[in-house]
Short mmCIF file of the C-alpha atoms (twelve columns), coordinates in Angstrom:
data_MODEL
# 
_entry.id   MODEL 
# 
loop_
_atom_site.group_PDB 
_atom_site.id 
_atom_site.type_symbol 
_atom_site.label_atom_id 
_atom_site.label_alt_id 
_atom_site.label_comp_id 
_atom_site.label_asym_id 
_atom_site.label_seq_id 
_atom_site.Cartn_x 
_atom_site.Cartn_y 
_atom_site.Cartn_z 
_atom_site.pdbx_PDB_model_num 
ATOM 1   C CA . MET A 1   -11.506 135.059 162.399 1 
ATOM 2   C CA . SER A 2   -11.123 132.734 159.401 1 
ATOM 3   C CA . ASP A 3   -9.381  129.409 159.292 1 
ATOM 4   C CA . ALA A 4   -7.598  130.852 156.442 1 
ATOM 5   C CA . LEU A 5   -6.402  133.963 158.520 1 
ATOM 6   C CA . ILE A 6   -5.388  132.031 161.520 1 
ATOM 7   C CA . SER A 7   -3.181  129.677 158.910 1 
ATOM 8   C CA . HIS A 8   -1.828  132.460 157.182 1 
ATOM 9   C CA . HIS A 9   -0.678  133.989 160.544 1 
ATOM 10  C CA . ALA A 10  0.137   130.872 162.634 1 
ATOM 11  C CA . GLU A 11  3.864   131.944 162.456 1 
ATOM 12  C CA . LEU A 12  2.861   134.360 165.283 1 
ATOM 13  C CA . ASN A 13  2.353   131.688 167.930 1 
ATOM 14  C CA . PRO A 14  -0.451  133.112 169.710 1 
ATOM 15  C CA . GLN A 15  0.508   131.525 172.898 1 
ATOM 16  C CA . SER A 16  3.996   133.103 173.129 1 
ATOM 17  C CA . GLY A 17  2.631   137.017 173.201 1 
ATOM 18  C CA . ALA A 18  5.511   137.862 170.782 1 
ATOM 19  C CA . SER A 19  5.785   141.262 169.939 1 
ATOM 20  C CA . ARG A 20  5.173   142.720 166.733 1 
ATOM 21  C CA . GLU A 21  8.512   143.769 165.473 1 
ATOM 22  C CA . PRO A 22  11.729  143.301 167.157 1 
ATOM 23  C CA . ARG A 23  11.384  145.028 170.490 1 
ATOM 24  C CA . VAL A 24  13.080  148.262 169.522 1 
ATOM 25  C CA . LEU A 25  16.042  148.914 167.064 1 
ATOM 26  C CA . ASP A 26  17.871  151.237 169.650 1 
ATOM 27  C CA . VAL A 27  16.910  150.771 173.503 1 
ATOM 28  C CA . VAL A 28  18.021  153.126 176.197 1 
ATOM 29  C CA . THR A 29  19.846  152.362 178.977 1 
ATOM 30  C CA . PRO A 30  20.569  154.634 182.130 1 
ATOM 31  C CA . ASP A 31  24.226  154.880 183.273 1 
ATOM 32  C CA . ALA A 32  25.168  153.685 187.244 1 
ATOM 33  C CA . ASP A 33  23.571  156.427 188.476 1 
ATOM 34  C CA . GLY A 34  20.368  156.331 186.845 1 
ATOM 35  C CA . ASN A 35  20.936  159.247 184.255 1 
ATOM 36  C CA . ILE A 36  20.044  159.436 180.516 1 
ATOM 37  C CA . ASN A 37  21.386  162.531 178.487 1 
ATOM 38  C CA . CYS A 38  19.869  163.726 175.197 1 
ATOM 39  C CA . ASP A 39  18.657  166.644 173.260 1 
ATOM 40  C CA . VAL A 40  15.037  165.907 172.959 1 
ATOM 41  C CA . VAL A 41  12.863  163.667 175.627 1 
ATOM 42  C CA . ILE A 42  9.383   162.854 174.298 1 
ATOM 43  C CA . ILE A 43  6.947   161.665 177.101 1 
ATOM 44  C CA . GLY A 44  4.172   159.370 175.860 1 
ATOM 45  C CA . SER A 45  4.594   157.109 172.573 1 
ATOM 46  C CA . GLY A 46  0.804   157.614 171.302 1 
ATOM 47  C CA . MET A 47  -0.487  159.440 168.278 1 
ATOM 48  C CA . GLY A 48  1.130   162.755 169.131 1 
ATOM 49  C CA . GLY A 49  4.447   161.627 170.580 1 
ATOM 50  C CA . SER A 50  5.248   159.006 168.001 1 
ATOM 51  C CA . THR A 51  4.356   161.622 164.807 1 
ATOM 52  C CA . PHE A 52  6.444   164.023 166.638 1 
ATOM 53  C CA . ALA A 53  9.463   161.585 166.948 1 
ATOM 54  C CA . HIS A 54  8.671   160.519 163.019 1 
ATOM 55  C CA . ALA A 55  8.879   164.179 162.218 1 
ATOM 56  C CA . LEU A 56  12.440  164.759 163.952 1 
ATOM 57  C CA . ARG A 57  13.894  161.289 162.917 1 
ATOM 58  C CA . ASP A 58  16.202  163.028 160.295 1 
ATOM 59  C CA . SER A 59  16.905  165.908 162.426 1 
ATOM 60  C CA . GLY A 60  20.394  164.636 163.683 1 
ATOM 61  C CA . LEU A 61  18.983  165.317 167.527 1 
ATOM 62  C CA . ASP A 62  19.353  162.425 170.022 1 
ATOM 63  C CA . ILE A 63  15.354  161.851 170.674 1 
ATOM 64  C CA . VAL A 64  14.544  159.604 173.577 1 
ATOM 65  C CA . ILE A 65  10.891  158.635 173.365 1 
ATOM 66  C CA . VAL A 66  9.297   157.544 176.976 1 
ATOM 67  C CA . GLU A 67  6.679   155.112 177.273 1 
ATOM 68  C CA . ARG A 68  4.998   153.885 180.681 1 
ATOM 69  C CA . GLY A 69  4.015   150.742 179.350 1 
ATOM 70  C CA . ASP A 70  5.146   147.837 177.318 1 
ATOM 71  C CA . PHE A 71  4.807   146.401 173.772 1 
ATOM 72  C CA . LEU A 72  1.330   145.158 173.021 1 
ATOM 73  C CA . PRO A 73  1.354   141.241 172.892 1 
ATOM 74  C CA . ARG A 74  0.509   139.998 168.918 1 
ATOM 75  C CA . GLU A 75  -1.361  137.203 169.991 1 
ATOM 76  C CA . ILE A 76  -4.734  135.454 168.957 1 
ATOM 77  C CA . HIS A 77  -6.753  136.992 171.739 1 
ATOM 78  C CA . ASN A 78  -6.193  140.342 169.891 1 
ATOM 79  C CA . TRP A 79  -9.163  139.586 167.927 1 
ATOM 80  C CA . SER A 80  -11.288 137.925 170.704 1 
ATOM 81  C CA . SER A 81  -14.436 139.955 171.962 1 
ATOM 82  C CA . GLU A 82  -14.619 137.976 174.757 1 
ATOM 83  C CA . SER A 83  -10.578 138.598 175.894 1 
ATOM 84  C CA . VAL A 84  -10.819 142.270 175.096 1 
ATOM 85  C CA . PHE A 85  -14.495 143.150 176.062 1 
ATOM 86  C CA . GLY A 86  -15.313 140.434 178.345 1 
ATOM 87  C CA . GLN A 87  -12.004 139.741 180.400 1 
ATOM 88  C CA . GLY A 88  -10.439 143.373 179.951 1 
ATOM 89  C CA . ARG A 89  -7.223  141.663 178.809 1 
ATOM 90  C CA . TYR A 90  -5.618  144.729 178.062 1 
ATOM 91  C CA . ARG A 91  -6.665  147.090 180.280 1 
ATOM 92  C CA . ASN A 92  -3.815  148.248 182.447 1 
ATOM 93  C CA . ALA A 93  -4.722  151.950 183.570 1 
ATOM 94  C CA . GLU A 94  -4.921  152.388 187.301 1 
ATOM 95  C CA . GLN A 95  -8.131  153.969 188.384 1 
ATOM 96  C CA . TRP A 96  -8.970  157.353 188.349 1 
ATOM 97  C CA . LEU A 97  -11.046 159.631 190.649 1 
ATOM 98  C CA . ASP A 98  -13.971 161.707 189.576 1 
ATOM 99  C CA . GLU A 99  -15.022 164.985 191.237 1 
ATOM 100 C CA . ALA A 100 -16.929 163.086 194.067 1 
ATOM 101 C CA . ASN A 101 -13.721 161.274 194.484 1 
ATOM 102 C CA . GLN A 102 -15.279 157.955 193.434 1 
ATOM 103 C CA . PRO A 103 -12.892 155.594 191.699 1 
ATOM 104 C CA . PHE A 104 -13.587 154.636 187.894 1 
ATOM 105 C CA . SER A 105 -11.969 152.992 185.205 1 
ATOM 106 C CA . PRO A 106 -10.467 155.363 182.306 1 
ATOM 107 C CA . GLY A 107 -10.827 154.207 178.883 1 
ATOM 108 C CA . VAL A 108 -6.704  154.739 178.626 1 
ATOM 109 C CA . PHE A 109 -4.203  152.055 177.745 1 
ATOM 110 C CA . TYR A 110 -0.533  152.045 178.427 1 
ATOM 111 C CA . TYR A 111 1.399   150.607 175.668 1 
ATOM 112 C CA . VAL A 112 3.626   151.464 172.973 1 
ATOM 113 C CA . GLY A 113 1.500   153.355 170.678 1 
ATOM 114 C CA . GLY A 114 -0.647  154.347 173.328 1 
ATOM 115 C CA . ASN A 115 -4.433  154.684 172.809 1 
ATOM 116 C CA . THR A 116 -4.329  154.126 169.281 1 
ATOM 117 C CA . LYS A 117 -3.749  150.505 169.535 1 
ATOM 118 C CA . PHE A 118 -7.388  150.057 170.186 1 
ATOM 119 C CA . TYR A 119 -8.614  153.146 168.424 1 
ATOM 120 C CA . GLY A 120 -11.110 152.684 165.410 1 
ATOM 121 C CA . ALA A 121 -8.891  154.229 162.911 1 
ATOM 122 C CA . MET A 122 -11.372 157.014 161.902 1 
ATOM 123 C CA . LEU A 123 -9.334  160.031 161.253 1 
ATOM 124 C CA . PRO A 124 -11.421 163.431 160.532 1 
ATOM 125 C CA . ARG A 125 -9.946  166.824 160.309 1 
ATOM 126 C CA . PHE A 126 -11.231 169.516 162.504 1 
ATOM 127 C CA . ARG A 127 -13.654 172.218 161.036 1 
ATOM 128 C CA . GLU A 128 -12.292 175.193 160.052 1 
ATOM 129 C CA . GLU A 129 -14.426 177.290 162.513 1 
ATOM 130 C CA . ASP A 130 -13.380 174.850 165.317 1 
ATOM 131 C CA . PHE A 131 -10.428 177.155 165.366 1 
ATOM 132 C CA . ALA A 132 -12.387 180.065 165.812 1 
ATOM 133 C CA . GLU A 133 -13.914 181.496 169.076 1 
ATOM 134 C CA . ILE A 134 -17.330 179.243 169.423 1 
ATOM 135 C CA . ARG A 135 -20.045 179.576 171.892 1 
ATOM 136 C CA . HIS A 136 -21.538 176.447 173.303 1 
ATOM 137 C CA . ALA A 137 -24.575 175.826 175.874 1 
ATOM 138 C CA . GLU A 138 -21.384 175.018 178.162 1 
ATOM 139 C CA . GLY A 139 -19.514 178.150 177.900 1 
ATOM 140 C CA . LEU A 140 -17.334 180.078 175.384 1 
ATOM 141 C CA . SER A 141 -14.278 178.295 173.482 1 
ATOM 142 C CA . PRO A 142 -11.717 180.923 172.905 1 
ATOM 143 C CA . ALA A 143 -10.118 180.731 169.082 1 
ATOM 144 C CA . TRP A 144 -6.945  178.942 168.706 1 
ATOM 145 C CA . PRO A 145 -3.706  181.166 168.077 1 
ATOM 146 C CA . ILE A 146 -3.500  179.283 164.855 1 
ATOM 147 C CA . SER A 147 -5.927  178.472 162.255 1 
ATOM 148 C CA . TYR A 148 -6.960  175.631 159.934 1 
ATOM 149 C CA . ALA A 149 -5.345  177.341 157.075 1 
ATOM 150 C CA . ASP A 150 -1.995  176.864 159.283 1 
ATOM 151 C CA . LEU A 151 -2.347  173.438 159.653 1 
ATOM 152 C CA . GLU A 152 -3.958  172.309 156.703 1 
ATOM 153 C CA . PRO A 153 -0.550  171.308 154.693 1 
ATOM 154 C CA . TRP A 154 0.593   169.103 157.932 1 
ATOM 155 C CA . TYR A 155 -3.324  167.389 157.900 1 
ATOM 156 C CA . ALA A 156 -2.174  166.385 154.226 1 
ATOM 157 C CA . GLU A 157 1.298   164.990 155.623 1 
ATOM 158 C CA . ALA A 158 -0.324  163.189 158.269 1 
ATOM 159 C CA . GLU A 159 -2.960  161.674 156.198 1 
ATOM 160 C CA . LYS A 160 -0.039  160.218 153.881 1 
ATOM 161 C CA . LEU A 161 1.832   159.026 156.904 1 
ATOM 162 C CA . TYR A 162 -0.966  156.982 158.343 1 
ATOM 163 C CA . ARG A 163 -2.726  155.790 154.900 1 
ATOM 164 C CA . VAL A 164 -6.142  157.855 155.451 1 
ATOM 165 C CA . HIS A 165 -8.839  156.544 153.124 1 
ATOM 166 C CA . GLY A 166 -11.478 158.979 151.955 1 
ATOM 167 C CA . GLN A 167 -13.246 160.766 149.493 1 
ATOM 168 C CA . ALA A 168 -13.426 164.706 149.361 1 
ATOM 169 C CA . GLY A 169 -16.931 166.376 148.785 1 
ATOM 170 C CA . LEU A 170 -19.263 163.611 150.305 1 
ATOM 171 C CA . ASP A 171 -19.414 164.925 153.854 1 
ATOM 172 C CA . PRO A 172 -21.287 168.255 154.013 1 
ATOM 173 C CA . SER A 173 -19.636 169.550 156.945 1 
ATOM 174 C CA . GLU A 174 -15.940 168.878 155.875 1 
ATOM 175 C CA . PRO A 175 -13.222 171.895 155.507 1 
ATOM 176 C CA . TRP A 176 -11.502 172.670 152.360 1 
ATOM 177 C CA . ARG A 177 -8.512  170.505 151.383 1 
ATOM 178 C CA . SER A 178 -5.392  171.559 149.115 1 
ATOM 179 C CA . GLY A 179 -5.698  168.022 147.800 1 
ATOM 180 C CA . PRO A 180 -7.402  164.328 147.255 1 
ATOM 181 C CA . TYR A 181 -7.222  161.859 150.184 1 
ATOM 182 C CA . PRO A 182 -3.798  159.775 149.747 1 
ATOM 183 C CA . GLN A 183 -6.047  156.436 149.251 1 
ATOM 184 C CA . PRO A 184 -9.437  156.008 147.939 1 
ATOM 185 C CA . ALA A 185 -12.392 155.686 150.576 1 
ATOM 186 C CA . LEU A 186 -13.625 152.414 151.974 1 
ATOM 187 C CA . GLU A 187 -17.083 151.454 151.187 1 
ATOM 188 C CA . HIS A 188 -19.758 150.909 153.612 1 
ATOM 189 C CA . ASP A 189 -20.271 147.625 155.269 1 
ATOM 190 C CA . PRO A 190 -22.834 145.566 153.076 1 
ATOM 191 C CA . ALA A 191 -24.938 145.333 156.041 1 
ATOM 192 C CA . LEU A 192 -25.331 149.106 156.127 1 
ATOM 193 C CA . ALA A 193 -26.409 149.518 152.339 1 
ATOM 194 C CA . ALA A 194 -29.805 149.526 153.309 1 
ATOM 195 C CA . LEU A 195 -29.695 152.171 156.024 1 
ATOM 196 C CA . GLU A 196 -27.806 154.263 153.857 1 
ATOM 197 C CA . GLN A 197 -30.465 154.232 151.095 1 
ATOM 198 C CA . SER A 198 -33.181 154.513 153.329 1 
ATOM 199 C CA . MET A 199 -30.956 157.983 154.819 1 
ATOM 200 C CA . ARG A 200 -30.509 159.366 151.614 1 
ATOM 201 C CA . ARG A 201 -34.328 158.910 150.750 1 
ATOM 202 C CA . SER A 202 -34.706 161.251 154.153 1 
ATOM 203 C CA . GLY A 203 -32.587 163.852 152.810 1 
ATOM 204 C CA . LEU A 204 -29.543 163.063 154.588 1 
ATOM 205 C CA . LYS A 205 -25.920 162.752 153.507 1 
ATOM 206 C CA . PRO A 206 -24.381 159.533 154.997 1 
ATOM 207 C CA . PHE A 207 -20.788 159.284 154.134 1 
ATOM 208 C CA . VAL A 208 -17.818 156.973 154.602 1 
ATOM 209 C CA . MET A 209 -15.577 158.214 157.528 1 
ATOM 210 C CA . PRO A 210 -11.936 158.837 156.757 1 
ATOM 211 C CA . ALA A 211 -9.904  155.509 157.722 1 
ATOM 212 C CA . ALA A 212 -6.440  155.057 158.645 1 
ATOM 213 C CA . VAL A 213 -5.860  151.408 157.566 1 
ATOM 214 C CA . ASP A 214 -3.241  149.673 155.559 1 
ATOM 215 C CA . TYR A 215 -5.770  148.382 152.758 1 
ATOM 216 C CA . GLY A 216 -5.187  148.204 149.354 1 
ATOM 217 C CA . ASN A 217 -1.875  148.213 147.127 1 
ATOM 218 C CA . GLY A 218 -0.535  145.084 149.137 1 
ATOM 219 C CA . GLY A 219 -1.552  146.281 152.299 1 
ATOM 220 C CA . ASP A 220 -2.561  143.501 154.962 1 
ATOM 221 C CA . CYS A 221 -6.046  144.964 156.065 1 
ATOM 222 C CA . VAL A 222 -8.822  142.660 155.155 1 
ATOM 223 C CA . LEU A 223 -11.776 144.805 156.458 1 
ATOM 224 C CA . CYS A 224 -12.387 142.592 159.677 1 
ATOM 225 C CA . SER A 225 -14.966 143.482 162.256 1 
ATOM 226 C CA . THR A 226 -12.309 143.801 164.796 1 
ATOM 227 C CA . CYS A 227 -10.966 147.195 164.604 1 
ATOM 228 C CA . ASP A 228 -12.704 149.556 166.972 1 
ATOM 229 C CA . GLY A 229 -11.726 148.969 170.432 1 
ATOM 230 C CA . TYR A 230 -9.552  145.838 169.236 1 
ATOM 231 C CA . PRO A 231 -5.738  145.422 168.979 1 
ATOM 232 C CA . CYS A 232 -5.011  144.799 165.276 1 
ATOM 233 C CA . LEU A 233 -3.698  141.119 164.946 1 
ATOM 234 C CA . LEU A 234 -2.627  141.830 161.207 1 
ATOM 235 C CA . ASP A 235 -0.425  145.465 162.253 1 
ATOM 236 C CA . ALA A 236 -3.062  146.482 159.402 1 
ATOM 237 C CA . LYS A 237 -4.543  149.597 161.273 1 
ATOM 238 C CA . ALA A 238 -2.543  152.581 161.119 1 
ATOM 239 C CA . ASP A 239 -1.541  153.434 164.861 1 
ATOM 240 C CA . ALA A 240 0.863   155.068 166.269 1 
ATOM 241 C CA . GLU A 241 3.538   152.543 166.655 1 
ATOM 242 C CA . VAL A 242 3.316   150.915 163.325 1 
ATOM 243 C CA . SER A 243 2.752   154.029 161.299 1 
ATOM 244 C CA . ALA A 244 5.134   156.747 163.104 1 
ATOM 245 C CA . LEU A 245 7.317   154.941 165.659 1 
ATOM 246 C CA . ARG A 246 8.750   151.804 164.255 1 
ATOM 247 C CA . PRO A 247 10.027  154.026 160.935 1 
ATOM 248 C CA . ALA A 248 11.264  156.708 163.646 1 
ATOM 249 C CA . LEU A 249 13.072  154.106 165.261 1 
ATOM 250 C CA . ARG A 250 14.972  153.158 162.145 1 
ATOM 251 C CA . SER A 251 16.819  156.120 162.578 1 
ATOM 252 C CA . ALA A 252 20.140  155.920 164.711 1 
ATOM 253 C CA . SER A 253 19.116  159.072 166.727 1 
ATOM 254 C CA . VAL A 254 15.722  157.857 167.869 1 
ATOM 255 C CA . ARG A 255 15.479  155.721 170.994 1 
ATOM 256 C CA . LEU A 256 12.901  154.217 172.856 1 
ATOM 257 C CA . LEU A 257 12.664  153.634 176.860 1 
ATOM 258 C CA . THR A 258 9.681   151.484 177.819 1 
ATOM 259 C CA . ARG A 259 7.954   150.494 181.131 1 
ATOM 260 C CA . THR A 260 8.927   153.873 182.556 1 
ATOM 261 C CA . THR A 261 6.691   156.280 184.709 1 
ATOM 262 C CA . ILE A 262 7.699   160.036 184.727 1 
ATOM 263 C CA . LYS A 263 6.678   161.387 188.174 1 
ATOM 264 C CA . GLN A 264 7.905   165.027 188.005 1 
ATOM 265 C CA . LEU A 265 9.406   167.526 185.635 1 
ATOM 266 C CA . ILE A 266 12.106  169.630 187.234 1 
ATOM 267 C CA . THR A 267 12.917  173.272 185.887 1 
ATOM 268 C CA . ALA A 268 15.771  175.457 185.963 1 
ATOM 269 C CA . ALA A 269 16.349  177.880 189.078 1 
ATOM 270 C CA . ASP A 270 14.402  180.697 186.887 1 
ATOM 271 C CA . GLY A 271 11.217  178.421 186.802 1 
ATOM 272 C CA . ARG A 272 11.130  178.896 182.805 1 
ATOM 273 C CA . THR A 273 12.842  175.939 181.260 1 
ATOM 274 C CA . VAL A 274 12.232  172.199 182.244 1 
ATOM 275 C CA . THR A 275 15.842  170.495 182.330 1 
ATOM 276 C CA . GLN A 276 14.868  167.054 183.923 1 
ATOM 277 C CA . ALA A 277 12.414  164.466 183.974 1 
ATOM 278 C CA . HIS A 278 12.158  162.474 187.106 1 
ATOM 279 C CA . GLY A 279 10.560  158.782 186.829 1 
ATOM 280 C CA . LEU A 280 10.722  155.282 187.589 1 
ATOM 281 C CA . ILE A 281 11.711  152.307 185.452 1 
ATOM 282 C CA . ASP A 282 10.372  149.117 186.442 1 
ATOM 283 C CA . GLY A 283 10.394  150.676 189.908 1 
ATOM 284 C CA . ARG A 284 14.360  151.898 189.783 1 
ATOM 285 C CA . ALA A 285 14.929  155.946 189.800 1 
ATOM 286 C CA . VAL A 286 15.548  157.236 186.558 1 
ATOM 287 C CA . THR A 287 16.605  160.794 185.639 1 
ATOM 288 C CA . LEU A 288 16.495  162.128 182.061 1 
ATOM 289 C CA . HIS A 289 18.428  165.292 181.081 1 
ATOM 290 C CA . ALA A 290 17.537  167.328 177.916 1 
ATOM 291 C CA . LYS A 291 17.461  170.409 176.140 1 
ATOM 292 C CA . ARG A 292 13.706  170.177 175.223 1 
ATOM 293 C CA . PHE A 293 11.029  167.955 176.727 1 
ATOM 294 C CA . VAL A 294 7.644   167.184 174.619 1 
ATOM 295 C CA . LEU A 295 4.841   166.289 176.874 1 
ATOM 296 C CA . ALA A 296 2.516   163.762 175.083 1 
ATOM 297 C CA . CYS A 297 0.881   161.406 177.383 1 
ATOM 298 C CA . GLY A 298 -2.580  162.320 176.957 1 
ATOM 299 C CA . ALA A 299 -4.819  164.933 177.829 1 
ATOM 300 C CA . VAL A 300 -5.339  164.065 181.564 1 
ATOM 301 C CA . ASN A 301 -1.901  162.457 182.094 1 
ATOM 302 C CA . SER A 302 -0.168  165.451 180.773 1 
ATOM 303 C CA . ALA A 303 -2.180  168.003 182.908 1 
ATOM 304 C CA . ALA A 304 -1.544  165.651 185.724 1 
ATOM 305 C CA . LEU A 305 2.176   165.790 185.526 1 
ATOM 306 C CA . LEU A 306 2.364   169.424 185.335 1 
ATOM 307 C CA . LEU A 307 0.265   169.681 188.437 1 
ATOM 308 C CA . LYS A 308 2.543   167.084 190.206 1 
ATOM 309 C CA . SER A 309 5.668   169.445 188.914 1 
ATOM 310 C CA . ALA A 310 4.777   172.202 191.196 1 
ATOM 311 C CA . ASN A 311 7.893   174.244 192.514 1 
ATOM 312 C CA . GLU A 312 8.886   177.364 194.349 1 
ATOM 313 C CA . GLN A 313 8.279   179.330 190.905 1 
ATOM 314 C CA . HIS A 314 5.118   177.485 190.161 1 
ATOM 315 C CA . PRO A 315 3.332   176.653 193.209 1 
ATOM 316 C CA . GLU A 316 -0.141  175.478 191.381 1 
ATOM 317 C CA . GLY A 317 2.104   173.401 189.201 1 
ATOM 318 C CA . LEU A 318 3.920   173.838 185.705 1 
ATOM 319 C CA . GLY A 319 1.732   175.967 182.814 1 
ATOM 320 C CA . ASN A 320 -1.256  176.692 184.837 1 
ATOM 321 C CA . SER A 321 -1.636  179.867 183.505 1 
ATOM 322 C CA . SER A 322 -3.464  178.459 180.609 1 
# 
């Protein structure tokens, strides 16, 4: 990191571990019996959960977002390769077991904003054929119940929300679009210029990936080399917390519950509707009651929670028919 950047952001007090914004604009406090009542519970504050909350922020519904982690500290270590990779400073996920019951460390993180705090900010769209039936070497991928055309307007909205930079017409495999990217494409790193030209001479078609960063128009992104795998010290990466959750929390009807792990979903007597979520907040029992539950805690943890929520009506876990 340059001395200029360190000076510009000296007010962060790298030793303090201060959060990137006031902790939350509206916190949730369970009652004396550990209960929380609301209209909608969103489990997970990553890309799916935070974007969902953002979409509902003006609905008038009472929304609680549940995150098992806490805020990721904003500190000088965010940009240290030794801290991030060598020491694993921010790795806070438990070990998982593989098919042979051998433990391994998954590439997931439990923080407000989820894994997007560490993603490379690349946001390409699915291809049109991805929604149709596709036969792979490993087997048949069935068609989705919706098409790319159904999602295309929402791709456009998401790209605006996450300030995606790109240029249509450069990627030979890209799907059709109803409009241009909301931000102009970034340029290749100068170190890649010779490689790009060499690839073009060989008949290949390299292109700049769609990037979700706050670059240009007064944005904070400085196109540093610490993006993929790192937290952003400048809050210039368009992650779920910065782009979606913080704006959502400015609504009086959206609240956040951190350091809370949901252990089980409870259904009504007929087994057709989830009515409660049981969990632990800092080791204390908490029960969330709501009319609707949104499960957005990652592909593996969402599936694991459904399996752990088995009951008399669903002995093999909720949603297992799919």
